[in-house]
Coordinates of C-alpha atoms and ligand atoms in Angstrom, one line a residue:
Chain O
X53 CA 29.8 186.1 28.7
X54 CA 26.2 187.0 28.0
X55 CA 25.8 188.1 31.6
X56 CA 28.8 190.4 31.4
X57 CA 27.5 191.9 28.2
X58 CA 24.1 192.4 29.8
X59 CA 25.5 194.4 32.7
X60 CA 27.7 196.6 30.4
X61 CA 25.1 197.1 27.6
X62 CA 24.0 200.5 28.6
X63 CA 27.5 201.8 29.2
X64 CA 28.9 201.0 25.7
X65 CA 27.6 203.9 23.8
X66 CA 28.5 206.6 26.4
X67 CA 32.0 205.1 26.8
X68 CA 32.6 205.1 23.1
X69 CA 31.5 208.7 22.8
X70 CA 33.8 209.7 25.7
X71 CA 36.8 207.9 24.2
X72 CA 36.3 209.4 20.8
X73 CA 35.8 212.8 22.2
X74 CA 39.0 212.6 24.3
X75 CA 41.0 211.6 21.2
X76 CA 39.5 214.3 18.9
X77 CA 40.0 217.0 21.5
X78 CA 43.6 216.0 22.3
X79 CA 44.5 215.6 18.6
X80 CA 44.5 219.4 18.1
X81 CA 41.8 219.3 15.4
X82 CA 40.0 222.0 17.4
X83 CA 41.7 224.5 19.8
X84 CA 41.7 222.8 23.2
X85 CA 39.9 225.8 24.8
X86 CA 36.8 225.3 22.5
X87 CA 36.4 221.6 23.1
X88 CA 37.9 220.6 26.4
X89 CA 38.5 216.8 26.6
X90 CA 36.4 214.7 29.0
X91 CA 39.2 214.4 31.5
X92 CA 39.4 218.2 31.8
X93 CA 35.7 218.5 32.1
X94 CA 35.6 215.8 34.8
X95 CA 38.3 217.6 36.7
X96 CA 36.4 220.9 36.7
X97 CA 33.2 219.0 37.5
X98 CA 34.9 217.3 40.4
X99 CA 36.1 220.6 41.9
X100 CA 32.6 222.0 41.4
X101 CA 31.2 219.1 43.4
X102 CA 33.8 218.6 46.0
X103 CA 35.8 221.8 46.0
X104 CA 39.3 220.3 46.1
X105 CA 41.5 222.7 44.1
X106 CA 39.5 225.8 43.1
X107 CA 39.6 224.8 39.3
X108 CA 36.0 226.0 39.1
X109 CA 36.8 229.2 40.9
X110 CA 33.7 230.8 42.5
X111 CA 31.7 227.6 41.9
X112 CA 34.1 225.4 43.8
X113 CA 32.2 223.0 46.0
X114 CA 28.8 224.5 45.2
X115 CA 27.4 221.9 42.9
X116 CA 25.0 220.4 45.4
X117 CA 23.5 223.8 46.1
X118 CA 23.1 224.6 42.4
X119 CA 21.6 221.2 41.6
X120 CA 19.2 221.5 44.5
X121 CA 18.0 224.9 43.5
X122 CA 17.3 223.7 40.0
X123 CA 15.7 220.5 41.3
X124 CA 13.4 222.4 43.7
X125 CA 12.2 224.6 40.8
X126 CA 11.5 221.5 38.7
X127 CA 9.7 219.8 41.7
X128 CA 7.6 222.8 42.4
X129 CA 6.5 223.6 38.8
X130 CA 6.2 220.0 37.9
X131 CA 4.2 219.2 41.0
X132 CA 1.7 222.0 40.3
X133 CA 1.5 221.0 36.6
X134 CA 0.9 217.3 37.4
X135 CA -1.9 217.9 39.9
X136 CA -3.7 220.6 38.0
X137 CA -3.1 218.8 34.6
X138 CA -4.6 215.6 35.9
X139 CA -7.6 217.2 37.6
X140 CA -8.5 219.5 34.7
X141 CA -7.8 216.7 32.2
X142 CA -10.3 214.4 34.0
X143 CA -12.9 217.2 34.1
X144 CA -12.4 218.0 30.4
X145 CA -12.5 214.4 29.4
X146 CA -15.6 213.6 31.5
X147 CA -17.9 216.6 31.3
X148 CA -18.9 217.8 27.9
X149 CA -19.7 221.3 29.2
X150 CA -16.3 221.7 30.7
X151 CA -14.8 220.6 27.4
X152 CA -16.8 223.1 25.5
X153 CA -16.1 226.0 27.8
X154 CA -12.4 225.4 28.5
X155 CA -10.9 223.4 25.7
X156 CA -10.8 226.2 23.0
X157 CA -8.8 228.5 25.3
X158 CA -6.4 225.7 26.2
X159 CA -5.9 224.8 22.6
X160 CA -5.0 228.4 21.8
X161 CA -2.5 228.7 24.6
X162 CA -0.9 225.4 23.9
X163 CA 1.0 226.3 20.7
X164 CA 2.6 229.3 22.4
X165 CA 6.1 228.2 23.2
X166 CA 6.6 228.4 27.0
X167 CA 9.9 230.3 26.5
X168 CA 8.0 233.2 24.9
X169 CA 6.4 233.8 28.3
X170 CA 9.8 234.7 29.8
X171 CA 9.4 238.5 29.4
X172 CA 6.0 238.5 31.1
X173 CA 7.2 236.0 33.7
X174 CA 10.0 238.3 34.7
X175 CA 7.9 241.4 34.9
X176 CA 5.2 239.6 36.9
X177 CA 7.4 237.6 39.2
X178 CA 10.8 239.4 39.2
X179 CA 14.2 237.6 39.1
X180 CA 13.9 234.7 41.5
X181 CA 12.4 231.2 41.7
X182 CA 8.9 232.2 40.7
X183 CA 9.4 232.9 37.0
X184 CA 11.3 229.6 36.6
X185 CA 8.6 227.7 38.4
X186 CA 6.0 229.3 36.2
X187 CA 7.9 228.3 33.1
X188 CA 8.3 224.7 34.3
X189 CA 4.6 224.6 35.0
X190 CA 3.8 225.8 31.5
X191 CA 6.1 223.2 30.0
X192 CA 4.8 220.2 31.9
X193 CA 1.2 221.2 32.2
X194 CA 0.1 220.7 28.6
X195 CA 1.6 217.2 28.0
X196 CA 0.0 216.0 31.3
X197 CA -3.3 217.7 30.4
X198 CA -3.5 216.4 26.8
X199 CA -2.6 212.8 27.8
X200 CA -5.0 212.8 30.7
X201 CA -7.9 213.9 28.4
X202 CA -7.0 211.2 26.0
X203 CA -6.8 208.6 28.7
X204 CA -10.3 209.6 30.1
X205 CA -11.9 209.7 26.6
X206 CA -10.5 206.3 25.6
X207 CA -11.6 204.6 28.9
X208 CA -13.7 201.6 28.2
X209 CA -17.4 202.5 28.4
X210 CA -18.3 199.0 29.4
X211 CA -16.2 199.3 32.6
X212 CA -18.2 202.4 33.5
X213 CA -21.4 200.5 32.8
X214 CA -20.2 197.6 34.9
X215 CA -19.4 199.9 37.8
X216 CA -22.7 201.8 37.6
X217 CA -24.5 198.5 37.6
X218 CA -22.8 197.9 41.0
X219 CA -24.2 201.2 42.3
X220 CA -21.3 203.6 41.7
X221 CA -22.0 207.3 41.9
X222 CA -20.5 209.7 39.4
X223 CA -17.8 210.7 41.9
X224 CA -17.0 207.0 42.5
X225 CA -16.9 206.3 38.8
X226 CA -14.3 209.0 38.4
X227 CA -12.2 207.8 41.3
X228 CA -12.5 204.0 40.9
X229 CA -12.9 203.6 37.2
X230 CA -12.0 206.6 35.1
X231 CA -8.8 207.6 36.9
X232 CA -7.3 204.1 37.0
X233 CA -8.3 203.5 33.4
X234 CA -6.6 206.7 32.3
X235 CA -3.5 206.1 34.4
X236 CA -1.3 204.5 31.6
X237 CA -2.0 207.6 29.5
X238 CA -1.4 209.9 32.4
X239 CA 2.0 208.4 33.0
X240 CA 2.9 208.9 29.4
X241 CA 2.1 212.6 29.9
X242 CA 4.1 212.8 33.1
X243 CA 7.1 211.4 31.4
X244 CA 7.0 213.8 28.5
X245 CA 6.3 216.6 31.1
X246 CA 9.5 215.8 33.1
X247 CA 11.7 216.4 30.1
X248 CA 10.0 219.7 29.4
X249 CA 10.4 220.6 33.0
X250 CA 14.2 220.3 33.0
X251 CA 14.5 222.1 29.7
X252 CA 12.5 225.1 31.0
X253 CA 14.2 225.3 34.4
X254 CA 17.6 225.6 32.6
X255 CA 16.2 228.1 30.1
X256 CA 14.7 230.2 32.9
X257 CA 17.9 230.1 34.9
X258 CA 20.0 231.3 31.9
X259 CA 18.0 234.5 31.7
X260 CA 15.8 235.1 34.7
X261 CA 17.4 233.6 37.7
X262 CA 20.7 234.0 39.5
X263 CA 21.3 230.4 40.7
X264 CA 21.1 226.8 39.6
X265 CA 22.7 224.7 36.9
X266 CA 21.4 226.8 34.0
X267 CA 22.8 229.9 35.6
X268 CA 26.3 228.3 36.0
X269 CA 26.1 227.2 32.4
X270 CA 25.4 230.6 31.1
X271 CA 27.8 232.4 33.5
X272 CA 30.6 230.0 32.5
X273 CA 30.0 230.8 28.9
X274 CA 30.6 234.5 29.6
X275 CA 33.9 233.6 31.3
X276 CA 34.9 231.2 28.5
X277 CA 34.9 228.2 30.8
X278 CA 33.7 225.6 28.3
X279 CA 34.7 222.8 30.6
X280 CA 32.1 224.1 33.2
X281 CA 29.6 224.6 30.4
X282 CA 30.0 221.0 29.5
X283 CA 29.9 219.9 33.2
X284 CA 26.6 221.8 33.6
X285 CA 25.2 220.1 30.5
X286 CA 26.2 216.7 31.8
X287 CA 24.8 217.5 35.3
X288 CA 21.4 218.5 33.7
X289 CA 21.4 215.3 31.6
X290 CA 22.1 213.1 34.6
X291 CA 19.5 214.7 36.8
X292 CA 16.9 214.5 34.0
X293 CA 17.8 210.9 33.5
X294 CA 17.5 210.3 37.2
X295 CA 14.1 212.0 37.5
X296 CA 12.7 210.1 34.5
X297 CA 13.9 206.9 36.1
X298 CA 12.1 207.8 39.3
X299 CA 8.8 208.4 37.3
X300 CA 9.4 205.1 35.5
X301 CA 9.7 203.4 38.8
X302 CA 6.5 205.0 40.1
X303 CA 4.8 204.0 36.9
X304 CA 5.9 200.3 37.1
X305 CA 4.6 200.2 40.6
X306 CA 1.3 201.9 39.8
X307 CA 0.8 199.9 36.6
X308 CA 2.1 196.5 37.8
X309 CA -1.3 195.0 36.7
X310 CA -0.2 195.5 33.1
X311 CA 2.6 193.0 33.6
X312 CA 2.5 190.4 30.8
X313 CA -0.3 192.1 28.9
X314 CA 1.5 194.8 27.0
X315 CA 4.6 195.0 24.8
X316 CA 6.2 197.4 27.2
X317 CA 6.0 195.0 30.1
X318 CA 8.6 192.8 28.4
X319 CA 11.3 195.3 29.4
X320 CA 13.7 193.8 31.9
Chain N
X140 CA -45.9 190.0 42.4
X141 CA -43.9 189.6 39.3
X142 CA -40.2 190.1 39.6
X143 CA -39.8 191.8 36.3
X144 CA -42.6 193.5 34.4
X145 CA -42.3 194.9 30.9
X146 CA -45.4 196.7 29.7
X147 CA -45.9 197.6 26.1
X148 CA -42.2 198.4 25.5
X149 CA -41.2 200.1 22.3
X150 CA -37.8 201.5 21.5
X151 CA -36.9 203.7 18.6
X152 CA -33.3 204.6 17.9
X153 CA -32.8 208.0 16.3
X154 CA -30.3 207.7 13.5
X155 CA -29.1 211.3 13.3
X156 CA -26.6 210.6 10.5
X157 CA -29.1 209.0 8.1
X158 CA -32.1 211.0 9.3
X159 CA -34.1 207.9 9.9
X160 CA -35.7 206.3 12.9
X161 CA -35.1 202.6 13.6
X162 CA -37.9 200.7 15.4
X163 CA -35.8 198.2 17.4
X164 CA -38.5 197.0 19.8
X165 CA -42.2 197.0 19.0
X166 CA -44.7 196.5 21.8
X167 CA -43.1 193.9 24.0
X168 CA -44.9 192.9 27.1
X169 CA -43.3 190.3 29.4
X170 CA -43.8 189.4 33.0
X171 CA -41.3 187.3 34.8
X172 CA -42.2 185.6 38.0
X173 CA -39.6 185.3 40.8
X174 CA -37.2 182.4 40.5
X175 CA -37.8 182.0 36.8
X176 CA -35.0 181.5 34.3
X177 CA -36.1 183.4 31.2
X178 CA -34.1 183.0 28.0
X179 CA -34.5 185.7 25.4
X180 CA -33.9 183.9 22.1
X181 CA -33.6 185.7 18.8
X182 CA -31.3 186.3 15.8
X183 CA -28.6 188.9 15.6
X184 CA -29.9 192.5 15.6
X185 CA -33.4 191.6 16.8
X186 CA -33.1 193.7 19.9
X187 CA -32.2 191.3 22.7
X188 CA -29.5 193.5 24.1
X189 CA -31.6 196.5 23.8
X190 CA -34.4 194.8 25.8
X191 CA -31.9 193.7 28.4
X192 CA -30.3 197.1 28.6
X193 CA -33.7 198.7 29.3
X194 CA -34.1 196.3 32.3
X195 CA -30.6 197.2 33.4
X196 CA -31.3 200.9 33.0
X197 CA -28.7 201.8 30.4
X198 CA -31.4 202.6 27.9
X199 CA -34.8 204.2 28.3
X200 CA -37.8 202.8 26.5
X201 CA -39.4 205.2 24.0
X202 CA -42.8 203.9 25.2
X203 CA -44.0 201.6 27.9
X204 CA -42.7 200.9 31.4
X205 CA -40.2 198.6 33.0
X206 CA -40.5 197.7 36.7
X207 CA -38.2 195.4 38.7
X208 CA -39.5 194.2 42.1
X209 CA -42.4 196.6 41.7
X210 CA -40.2 199.7 41.3
X211 CA -39.8 201.5 38.0
X212 CA -36.3 201.3 36.6
X213 CA -34.7 204.7 36.2
X214 CA -31.0 203.9 35.7
X215 CA -28.4 201.2 36.5
X216 CA -28.3 200.1 40.1
X217 CA -27.0 197.4 42.5
X218 CA -30.5 195.8 42.9
X219 CA -29.9 194.0 39.6
X220 CA -26.7 192.1 38.8
X221 CA -25.4 192.2 35.2
X222 CA -23.1 189.8 33.5
X223 CA -21.8 191.1 30.2
X224 CA -20.7 189.3 27.0
X225 CA -17.2 190.5 27.6
X226 CA -16.5 190.1 31.3
X227 CA -15.7 193.8 31.7
X228 CA -13.4 193.3 34.7
X229 CA -11.3 196.2 36.0
X230 CA -7.9 195.2 34.6
X231 CA -6.0 197.0 37.4
X232 CA -7.7 195.0 40.2
X233 CA -6.9 191.4 41.2
X234 CA -9.7 188.8 41.0
X235 CA -10.9 189.2 44.6
X236 CA -11.1 193.0 44.3
X237 CA -13.1 192.7 41.2
X238 CA -15.5 190.3 42.9
X239 CA -15.8 192.7 45.8
X240 CA -15.9 195.9 43.8
X241 CA -19.4 196.7 45.1
X242 CA -18.1 196.6 48.7
X243 CA -15.3 198.9 47.8
X244 CA -17.9 201.4 46.6
X245 CA -19.7 200.9 49.9
X246 CA -16.5 201.8 51.7
X247 CA -15.8 198.4 53.4
X248 CA -12.4 197.8 54.9
X249 CA -10.0 195.7 52.9
X250 CA -10.0 192.7 55.2
X251 CA -13.8 192.6 55.2
X252 CA -14.0 192.8 51.5
X253 CA -11.4 190.1 51.1
X254 CA -13.4 187.8 53.4
X255 CA -16.7 188.5 51.7
X256 CA -15.3 187.9 48.3
X257 CA -14.1 184.4 49.1
X258 CA -17.5 182.8 49.4
X259 CA -18.3 183.8 45.8
X260 CA -14.9 183.0 44.5
X261 CA -15.3 179.5 45.8
X262 CA -18.8 179.3 44.4
X263 CA -17.6 179.8 40.8
X264 CA -14.6 177.5 41.4
X265 CA -11.8 180.1 41.3
X266 CA -10.1 179.3 44.6
X267 CA -6.4 179.8 44.1
X268 CA -6.8 182.6 41.6
X269 CA -7.8 185.3 44.0
X270 CA -4.7 187.4 43.4
X271 CA -4.5 187.0 39.6
X272 CA -5.1 190.0 37.4
X273 CA -7.7 189.8 34.6
X274 CA -4.9 189.7 32.0
X275 CA -3.7 186.4 33.5
X276 CA -7.1 184.7 33.2
X277 CA -8.7 182.6 30.4
X278 CA -12.0 183.7 28.8
X279 CA -14.0 181.2 30.9
X280 CA -12.3 182.3 34.1
X281 CA -13.0 186.0 33.4
X282 CA -16.6 185.1 32.8
X283 CA -16.7 183.3 36.2
X284 CA -15.3 186.4 37.9
X285 CA -18.1 188.4 36.2
X286 CA -20.7 186.0 37.5
X287 CA -19.2 186.0 41.1
X288 CA -19.2 189.8 41.0
X289 CA -22.9 189.9 40.1
X290 CA -23.8 187.3 42.7
X291 CA -22.0 189.3 45.5
X292 CA -24.7 192.0 45.1
X293 CA -27.1 189.3 46.2
X294 CA -29.6 190.6 43.7
X295 CA -33.1 189.4 43.1
X296 CA -32.5 189.7 39.4
X297 CA -29.5 188.8 37.3
X298 CA -29.3 189.9 33.7
X299 CA -26.9 188.1 31.4
X300 CA -26.1 189.1 27.8
X301 CA -24.7 186.2 25.9
X302 CA -22.2 185.6 28.6
X303 CA -20.9 182.3 27.2
X304 CA -20.9 183.2 23.5
X305 CA -17.1 183.6 23.3
X306 CA -16.3 180.2 25.0
X307 CA -15.4 176.9 23.5
X308 CA -18.1 174.1 23.5
X309 CA -16.6 172.2 26.5
X310 CA -16.2 175.3 28.7
X311 CA -19.6 176.5 27.7
X312 CA -21.2 173.3 28.9
X313 CA -19.4 173.4 32.2
X314 CA -20.4 177.0 32.8
X315 CA -24.0 176.3 31.9
X316 CA -24.1 173.5 34.4
X317 CA -22.5 175.7 37.1
X318 CA -24.9 178.5 36.3
X319 CA -27.9 176.3 36.8
X320 CA -26.5 175.0 40.1
X321 CA -25.9 178.5 41.3
X322 CA -29.4 179.6 40.2
X323 CA -31.0 176.7 42.1
X324 CA -29.0 177.6 45.2
X325 CA -29.4 181.3 45.1
X326 CA -33.1 181.4 44.2
X327 CA -33.0 184.5 42.0
X328 CA -34.6 185.5 38.8
X329 CA -32.4 185.3 35.7
X330 CA -32.9 186.9 32.3
X331 CA -30.5 185.3 29.9
X332 CA -29.9 186.5 26.3
X333 CA -28.8 184.0 23.8
X334 CA -29.0 183.2 20.1
X335 CA -28.5 179.5 20.6
X336 CA -31.6 177.4 20.7
X337 CA -29.8 174.6 22.5
X338 CA -28.5 177.0 25.2
X339 CA -32.0 178.4 25.8
X340 CA -33.4 174.9 26.1
X341 CA -30.6 173.7 28.4
X342 CA -30.9 176.6 30.8
X343 CA -34.4 178.2 30.8
X344 CA -37.6 177.6 32.6
X345 CA -39.1 179.8 29.9
X346 CA -38.0 180.8 26.4
X347 CA -39.2 184.0 24.7
X348 CA -38.7 183.7 21.0
X349 CA -38.3 187.2 19.5
X350 CA -39.0 188.2 15.9
X351 CA -36.3 190.0 14.0
X352 CA -36.5 193.7 13.5
X353 CA -38.6 195.1 15.0
X354 CA -38.3 192.8 18.0
X355 CA -41.6 191.4 19.2
X356 CA -42.3 188.3 21.3
X357 CA -43.3 185.7 18.8
X358 CA -44.0 183.1 21.4
X359 CA -43.4 182.5 25.1
X360 CA -42.7 178.9 25.8
X361 CA -42.8 177.2 29.2
X362 CA -40.3 174.4 29.6
X363 CA -41.1 171.7 32.1
X364 CA -38.2 169.5 31.2
X365 CA -36.5 167.6 34.1
X366 CA -33.0 168.8 35.1
X367 CA -30.3 168.1 34.3
X368 CA -31.6 168.6 30.8
X369 CA -31.0 165.7 28.4
X370 CA -30.3 167.2 25.0
X371 CA -31.0 163.8 23.3
X372 CA -34.5 163.3 24.9
X373 CA -37.7 163.3 22.9
X374 CA -39.2 166.3 24.7
X375 CA -36.1 168.4 24.3
X376 CA -36.1 167.7 20.6
X377 CA -39.8 168.4 20.2
X378 CA -39.3 171.8 21.7
X379 CA -36.2 172.4 19.6
X380 CA -38.1 171.5 16.4
X381 CA -40.9 173.8 17.3
X382 CA -38.6 176.7 18.0
X383 CA -36.6 176.1 14.8
X384 CA -39.8 176.1 12.8
X385 CA -40.8 179.4 14.3
X386 CA -37.4 180.8 13.4
X387 CA -37.6 179.4 9.9
X388 CA -41.0 180.9 9.3
X389 CA -39.8 184.2 10.6
X390 CA -36.9 184.1 8.2
X391 CA -39.1 183.3 5.2
X392 CA -41.5 186.1 6.2
X393 CA -38.6 188.5 6.3
X394 CA -37.3 187.5 2.9
X395 CA -40.8 187.8 1.4
X396 CA -41.1 191.3 2.9
X397 CA -37.6 192.3 1.7
X398 CA -38.5 191.0 -1.8
X399 CA -41.8 192.8 -1.8
X400 CA -40.0 196.0 -0.9
X401 CA -37.5 195.6 -3.7
X402 CA -40.3 194.9 -6.2
X403 CA -42.3 197.9 -5.0
X404 CA -39.2 200.1 -5.2
X405 CA -38.5 198.8 -8.7
X406 CA -42.0 199.4 -9.9
X407 CA -41.9 202.9 -8.4
X408 CA -38.7 203.6 -10.3
X409 CA -40.2 202.1 -13.4
X410 CA -43.3 204.4 -13.1
X411 CA -41.0 207.4 -12.6
X412 CA -39.0 206.5 -15.8
Ligands
LIG647 N1 -27.3 202.8 20.4 C1 -27.9 202.5 19.3 N2 -28.2 203.4 18.3 C2 -28.8 203.1 17.2 N3 -29.2 201.9 16.9 C3 -29.0 200.9 17.8 C4 -28.3 201.1 19.0 N4 -28.3 200.0 19.7 C5 -28.8 199.0 18.9 N5 -29.3 199.6 17.8 C6 -30.0 198.9 16.7 O1 -31.1 198.2 17.3 C7 -31.2 196.9 16.8 C8 -31.1 195.8 17.9 O2 -29.8 195.8 18.4 P1 -29.4 194.9 19.6 O3 -28.0 195.2 20.0 O4 -30.4 194.9 20.7 O5 -29.4 193.5 18.9 P2 -29.2 192.0 19.5 O6 -30.4 191.2 19.4 O7 -28.5 192.1 20.9 O8 -28.1 191.4 18.5 P3 -26.8 190.5 18.7 O9 -27.3 189.1 18.9 O10 -26.0 190.7 17.5 O11 -26.1 191.1 20.0 C9 -30.1 196.7 15.7 O12 -30.7 196.9 14.5 C10 -29.1 197.8 16.0 O13 -28.6 198.3 14.8
LIG648 MG1 -26.6 191.8 21.7

C-alpha cells in the first residue's frame, strides 16, 4: 500500500487539477472556446506532435521541430551564461581589484529586467535566433554570477591555508579548492538560471522570433486556438521540468560527497 | 644547524576598528634542533597560534626573522607540514585523495597517487576507510587523515596547532601515543601547540612555557623523561608542579597589573573630577 502511494505521490496533484479542469470546462460555466477541456487540448497537442488529423492545422506534426528550436536557444544562451557567469564570478569573488572594477557596473545592470532589452536586441540582432539567445543569456547570467561570487566568498579560508601549505599555486587553489568549494552554490545559481532561461526564450519567441514554442503560443492566440495555447504552455512546462531534472541529476553526481551531510541529501 | 630558528620575533596586530595596536608576541627567540619535539605551552590568547602561523608562513613577523632549515620563511610551502586544530579536509575528496592532495598538485597520475597514499593511510591506522568522505569520519579519524596528509609531504618540520583539543580523553591518549611512534619512526622536527600541561609533558622533548599577552618565552624546559611517559612518576610530577607554579605566578602577576591599571585609571579620573 505504502509502496503504491509512493510511486503515485507525484501524480496526485496534477491528476486532481486535470479532472477538476475537465469538469469545470464541460459544465458550461465558461464558454468552451475560452477554456478548452484537457481532452481537447490533448487532442490538439497529439496532432501537433504526431500530425494524425490536422486538428492543429499548419502546426500539425511540427512539435519536435518547434521544441528543438526553443531548446537550442535555451542551450546556447544558457551555456554561454553558465560558462561566463562561473568564470567571472570566480574572478570577482577571488580578486579584490576585479571586484572593485567590475562589480558596480554589474550591480547596475542586474536590476534591469531582461525583457526590457528586447527592442535593442531586435535592432542589434534582427528577427532570428540571436536576440532570443541574447535574452536567455541575460536571464541566466546574473543568477549564476551572483551565486558563484557568494560560493567563492564563503569558501572556507582554512581549506585554502591547508592547500597552500601543501604547495598550491594561486591557479591551483582556484581550480582544486575554490571551485569545488563553491560548487554547491554554483549549482543553486544554475538551477535558478534554467528557469529564467525558459521564461526568456518563450518571451523572445513571442515578439522577436518566428519559430519555437513561444511563437506557436502567440500565433495560436491570434487565431483564437486556446487549445494550442494551452498545449504550448504545457510543452514549455514539461521541457522546463525536464531540463531542471537534468541539472539536478548533474548536481547529485557532482556533489555526491555531500550525501548524508546535508538536509537536502535526505531526498529519495 | 638548527631546524627552526626564531630570532627576536615580535608581532603587532593593527586593530583598525579600535585604532589600537596589540602586541601579541614580544621578542621571542627559540632555536629548535633537528628531531626535537617542542611543545609551545601557554594560556588562551597568549600567541601560540600566531607564533606557529609565522613559522608556517601565514603571518609575517613585525620584527625579527624566522628560518626553517636555514632558509627564511616567506610564505606557506610544502617543506613544512601543518596539522590544524580542525582537520581542514577537502569535503569533496575521499580520504585517500585528501592524503595525496599534494601529489594531485604535482600532477601525479591517479593510480600513482592512490598507491602512494596507502603507506600513510596504514601508518595512521585508517586502512579500510580510503574511500570514505570526510563527512563520514569521526573527529579522531579526520585528525588522522590530517596527520597522514602532512606526513606524505615527508617534511623536515611538522607544525601542529592543538590538533587533539577537540577529542575525548581516550581518543586523545591513543592519538598521542601514535604521534610519538610516528615521530620516532619519521625522524622529523615537530612544533606542537597545546594549552594542556599533561599533553606537553607526555609528548615533548622540550616545553616552552609562554607568558600571556604579550607572549614571551617564560622558560624553556628540557624533558629527559623515558618513553613511554609515565604520568604517575615522580619526575613527571616534579616537572608538572614546576610548570604549574610558573603559570600560577604568571596569572598572579597579570591580575596585579590589571588591578594596578584599574587603580591608576580611577585615580586619574578622580584627579580630573
Ligand atoms: N588576525 C588577527 N588580528 C588581530 N589580532 C589577532 C589576530 N590573530 C590573533 N590576534 C590576537 O593575538 C593574540 C594571540 O592570539 P593567538 O590566536 O595566537 O592565541 P593562542 O595562544 O593561539 O590562543 P588559543 O589557545 O585560544 O588558540 C590574541 O590576543 C588575539 O586577539
Ligand atoms: Mg590558537
